[in-house]
């Protein structure tokens, strides 16, 4: 077996499962603790997952770069000391091992930087305008979560239309299937019917499922020193690591401000430091990708989600990632089925942005979206020269959005209004999380 398969199934995916279980469990406990400290007022746990903003730059900007730049002399030996120069598979394994070690070490350093940023997080949030914190979230929601995810549905309309139609019918028209007193979660409508139509139309095929089943293995759990051995080769990639760490820290702050506006003022310093600690733990377990609280807390809260969804979310991640069935589950679905669920999530984030910024400042929202749209267009299509440095472009887009929306916000009179205006988009919106949508508290 190639090391790429063994590393993904035996190290990376299990490490992600452990991280997601620990993080979701912690934030469920944090919400319970906040409830007890606030006279029994319910809090909605912060959603927690992988740092997708940093995932792609780490995969393509660091891991792939290390792999392609590996000197053939690095293929002198494999882990058991056997010669590898004459064996192409063993040589490829050695190069991949090096790329994985450097990326894991980079993830560990990112966690350390997140912890340091958490110390000053409260002071930054105190002085930064609200628009500068939540408009970048709307930009990510509009492009990477909404536009990027819904685009595949327009290619095979026979399959793509039904999930997209069901998304609007269930989430906005509130028309849902009920079985007795149990309301079928909105996302389940889309997943079930989209999967059925996908198999009928031919987007899914049995060969993919069969191949995933053949490659299935029981991953187990790995822990080692890769988070430290890769430091010696990390130097050339600090230009990627440091901006990603900064972006992860700012993403935490933006999400915390969003949760605060929704009525749940979670401790900023604690949250940012915990995110950094769990990222470091994941790196020690073999994960090259960090974890953070992610956008969407107000959407979960609007539908009455509390703490149970977060804990169940973590348990499901743990089972899927440690059982080895994850590739099989992925092979059962198609992008036209899963994309709309993420799409509506991004759309609702844009709605939430309009709720907490006065109407006279909405031009700053739309102006701030330009940076994310241009970043997405260049990165997703690969049609510009800047695409070669897409990770730096992403950070530049986020920073530019913060600066320009913050400037625009302060340029208006009356920008110190403390109370948010009534929603410009009508009633509050429900979440897209499967368990939150089911009403599990």
Short mmCIF file of N, CA and C in Angstrom, two decimals, residues 168-242:
data_model
loop_
_atom_site.label_atom_id
_atom_site.label_comp_id
_atom_site.label_asym_id
_atom_site.label_seq_id
_atom_site.Cartn_x
_atom_site.Cartn_y
_atom_site.Cartn_z
N UNK A 168 -34.56 25.55 -0.39
CA UNK A 168 -35.38 26.74 -0.17
C UNK A 168 -36.74 26.38 0.41
N UNK A 169 -37.30 25.26 -0.02
CA UNK A 169 -38.61 24.85 0.48
C UNK A 169 -38.54 24.52 1.97
N UNK A 170 -37.49 23.83 2.39
CA UNK A 170 -37.41 23.41 3.79
C UNK A 170 -36.92 24.51 4.72
N UNK A 171 -35.91 25.27 4.30
CA UNK A 171 -35.32 26.26 5.20
C UNK A 171 -36.06 27.58 5.22
N UNK A 172 -36.63 27.99 4.10
CA UNK A 172 -37.29 29.29 4.05
C UNK A 172 -38.82 29.17 4.03
N UNK A 173 -39.37 28.23 3.24
CA UNK A 173 -40.82 28.06 3.21
C UNK A 173 -41.32 27.26 4.42
N UNK A 174 -40.37 26.65 5.17
CA UNK A 174 -40.69 25.90 6.39
C UNK A 174 -41.58 24.69 6.09
N UNK A 175 -41.53 24.16 4.88
CA UNK A 175 -42.33 22.99 4.52
C UNK A 175 -41.47 21.76 4.70
N UNK A 176 -41.76 20.98 5.75
CA UNK A 176 -40.93 19.84 6.08
C UNK A 176 -41.80 18.60 6.28
N UNK A 177 -41.17 17.46 6.10
CA UNK A 177 -41.84 16.19 6.34
C UNK A 177 -41.79 15.89 7.83
N UNK A 178 -42.90 15.45 8.38
CA UNK A 178 -42.94 15.05 9.79
C UNK A 178 -43.40 13.61 9.90
N UNK A 179 -42.78 12.89 10.81
CA UNK A 179 -43.16 11.51 11.09
C UNK A 179 -43.69 11.47 12.51
N UNK A 180 -45.00 11.57 12.64
CA UNK A 180 -45.59 11.67 13.96
C UNK A 180 -45.25 13.02 14.56
N UNK A 181 -44.64 13.00 15.72
CA UNK A 181 -44.23 14.25 16.37
C UNK A 181 -42.80 14.64 16.02
N UNK A 182 -42.12 13.80 15.23
CA UNK A 182 -40.71 14.08 14.90
C UNK A 182 -40.62 14.79 13.56
N UNK A 183 -39.96 15.91 13.56
CA UNK A 183 -39.75 16.68 12.34
C UNK A 183 -38.46 16.22 11.66
N UNK A 184 -38.59 15.77 10.43
CA UNK A 184 -37.41 15.33 9.69
C UNK A 184 -36.50 16.53 9.46
N UNK A 185 -35.22 16.44 9.84
CA UNK A 185 -34.30 17.58 9.66
C UNK A 185 -34.25 18.04 8.21
N UNK A 186 -34.10 19.35 8.04
CA UNK A 186 -34.08 19.93 6.70
C UNK A 186 -33.02 19.30 5.82
N UNK A 187 -31.82 19.13 6.38
CA UNK A 187 -30.71 18.60 5.59
C UNK A 187 -30.98 17.18 5.12
N UNK A 188 -31.73 16.41 5.90
CA UNK A 188 -32.00 15.02 5.55
C UNK A 188 -32.88 14.92 4.31
N UNK A 189 -33.79 15.88 4.13
CA UNK A 189 -34.59 15.92 2.90
C UNK A 189 -33.67 15.99 1.69
N UNK A 190 -32.73 16.92 1.76
CA UNK A 190 -31.85 17.18 0.62
C UNK A 190 -30.94 15.99 0.36
N UNK A 191 -30.36 15.44 1.42
CA UNK A 191 -29.43 14.32 1.28
C UNK A 191 -30.12 13.10 0.69
N UNK A 192 -31.29 12.77 1.20
CA UNK A 192 -31.97 11.55 0.74
C UNK A 192 -32.40 11.64 -0.71
N UNK A 193 -33.17 12.68 -1.04
CA UNK A 193 -33.68 12.79 -2.41
C UNK A 193 -32.56 13.08 -3.41
N UNK A 194 -31.58 13.88 -2.99
CA UNK A 194 -30.45 14.16 -3.89
C UNK A 194 -29.64 12.91 -4.18
N UNK A 195 -29.45 12.06 -3.18
CA UNK A 195 -28.70 10.82 -3.38
C UNK A 195 -29.46 9.88 -4.31
N UNK A 196 -30.78 9.77 -4.12
CA UNK A 196 -31.59 8.89 -4.97
C UNK A 196 -31.51 9.33 -6.43
N UNK A 197 -31.72 10.62 -6.68
CA UNK A 197 -31.69 11.13 -8.05
C UNK A 197 -30.29 11.00 -8.64
N UNK A 198 -29.26 11.21 -7.81
CA UNK A 198 -27.89 11.08 -8.28
C UNK A 198 -27.57 9.67 -8.75
N UNK A 199 -28.06 8.66 -8.02
CA UNK A 199 -27.82 7.27 -8.43
C UNK A 199 -28.62 6.94 -9.69
N UNK A 200 -29.83 7.46 -9.79
CA UNK A 200 -30.65 7.20 -10.98
C UNK A 200 -30.02 7.82 -12.22
N UNK A 201 -29.55 9.04 -12.07
CA UNK A 201 -28.99 9.79 -13.20
C UNK A 201 -27.61 9.29 -13.58
N UNK A 202 -26.90 8.67 -12.66
CA UNK A 202 -25.58 8.13 -12.97
C UNK A 202 -24.40 8.92 -12.44
N UNK A 203 -24.68 9.96 -11.61
CA UNK A 203 -23.56 10.70 -11.03
C UNK A 203 -22.79 9.83 -10.03
N UNK A 204 -23.50 8.95 -9.39
CA UNK A 204 -22.86 7.98 -8.50
C UNK A 204 -22.77 6.63 -9.21
N UNK A 205 -21.78 5.85 -8.85
CA UNK A 205 -21.68 4.52 -9.44
C UNK A 205 -21.13 3.54 -8.42
N UNK A 206 -21.46 2.28 -8.63
CA UNK A 206 -21.07 1.25 -7.70
C UNK A 206 -19.58 1.02 -7.63
N UNK A 207 -18.85 1.35 -8.71
CA UNK A 207 -17.40 1.13 -8.71
C UNK A 207 -16.71 1.97 -7.65
N UNK A 208 -17.18 3.22 -7.48
CA UNK A 208 -16.56 4.10 -6.49
C UNK A 208 -16.77 3.54 -5.08
N UNK A 209 -17.97 3.04 -4.83
CA UNK A 209 -18.26 2.46 -3.52
C UNK A 209 -17.44 1.19 -3.31
N UNK A 210 -17.35 0.38 -4.36
CA UNK A 210 -16.59 -0.87 -4.27
C UNK A 210 -15.11 -0.60 -4.00
N UNK A 211 -14.56 0.39 -4.71
CA UNK A 211 -13.16 0.73 -4.50
C UNK A 211 -12.92 1.25 -3.09
N UNK A 212 -13.86 2.05 -2.59
CA UNK A 212 -13.72 2.57 -1.22
C UNK A 212 -13.79 1.44 -0.21
N UNK A 213 -14.66 0.47 -0.47
CA UNK A 213 -14.79 -0.67 0.45
C UNK A 213 -13.53 -1.53 0.43
N UNK A 214 -12.94 -1.71 -0.77
CA UNK A 214 -11.72 -2.52 -0.88
C UNK A 214 -10.55 -1.87 -0.16
N UNK A 215 -10.52 -0.54 -0.17
CA UNK A 215 -9.41 0.18 0.47
C UNK A 215 -9.63 0.40 1.95
N UNK A 216 -10.80 0.00 2.45
CA UNK A 216 -11.13 0.24 3.86
C UNK A 216 -10.18 -0.51 4.78
N UNK A 217 -9.75 0.16 5.83
CA UNK A 217 -8.93 -0.46 6.86
C UNK A 217 -9.30 0.15 8.20
N UNK A 218 -9.00 -0.58 9.27
CA UNK A 218 -9.26 -0.05 10.60
C UNK A 218 -8.09 0.84 10.99
N UNK A 219 -8.30 2.15 11.07
CA UNK A 219 -7.18 3.08 11.21
C UNK A 219 -6.43 2.98 12.53
N UNK A 220 -7.16 2.84 13.63
CA UNK A 220 -6.48 2.91 14.92
C UNK A 220 -6.12 4.35 15.26
N UNK A 221 -5.09 4.52 16.04
CA UNK A 221 -4.67 5.86 16.46
C UNK A 221 -3.16 5.93 16.47
N UNK A 222 -2.63 7.07 16.02
CA UNK A 222 -1.19 7.25 15.91
C UNK A 222 -0.78 8.47 16.71
N UNK A 223 0.39 8.43 17.29
CA UNK A 223 0.98 9.60 17.96
C UNK A 223 2.49 9.49 17.83
N UNK A 224 3.15 10.60 17.58
CA UNK A 224 4.60 10.55 17.39
C UNK A 224 5.22 11.93 17.38
N UNK A 225 6.46 11.99 16.94
CA UNK A 225 7.22 13.23 17.01
C UNK A 225 7.29 14.00 15.71
N UNK A 226 6.40 13.69 14.75
CA UNK A 226 6.45 14.40 13.47
C UNK A 226 6.22 15.90 13.64
N UNK A 227 5.47 16.27 14.68
CA UNK A 227 5.21 17.69 14.92
C UNK A 227 6.48 18.46 15.26
N UNK A 228 7.55 17.74 15.60
CA UNK A 228 8.81 18.38 15.98
C UNK A 228 9.92 18.12 14.96
N UNK A 229 9.92 16.92 14.36
CA UNK A 229 10.98 16.59 13.41
C UNK A 229 10.89 17.41 12.13
N UNK A 230 9.70 17.90 11.80
CA UNK A 230 9.55 18.68 10.58
C UNK A 230 9.99 20.12 10.69
N UNK A 231 10.37 20.56 11.90
CA UNK A 231 10.76 21.96 12.09
C UNK A 231 12.00 22.33 11.28
N UNK A 232 12.89 21.39 11.08
CA UNK A 232 14.15 21.70 10.40
C UNK A 232 13.95 22.09 8.94
N UNK A 233 12.82 21.66 8.33
CA UNK A 233 12.56 21.96 6.93
C UNK A 233 11.48 23.04 6.75
N UNK A 234 11.09 23.65 7.85
CA UNK A 234 9.93 24.55 7.82
C UNK A 234 10.27 25.96 7.35
N UNK A 235 11.50 26.37 7.43
CA UNK A 235 11.89 27.75 7.16
C UNK A 235 11.30 28.39 5.93
N UNK A 236 11.42 27.75 4.74
CA UNK A 236 10.92 28.40 3.52
C UNK A 236 9.42 28.63 3.51
N UNK A 237 8.69 28.03 4.45
CA UNK A 237 7.23 28.09 4.41
C UNK A 237 6.64 28.95 5.52
N UNK A 238 7.50 29.68 6.23
CA UNK A 238 6.99 30.57 7.27
C UNK A 238 6.10 31.66 6.69
N UNK A 239 6.35 32.03 5.43
CA UNK A 239 5.51 33.03 4.77
C UNK A 239 4.09 32.55 4.56
N UNK A 240 3.87 31.25 4.61
CA UNK A 240 2.52 30.69 4.55
C UNK A 240 1.97 30.45 5.94
N UNK A 241 2.81 29.93 6.82
CA UNK A 241 2.36 29.52 8.16
C UNK A 241 1.89 30.71 8.98
N UNK A 242 2.67 31.77 9.02
CA UNK A 242 2.34 32.91 9.88
C UNK A 242 1.04 33.59 9.44
#
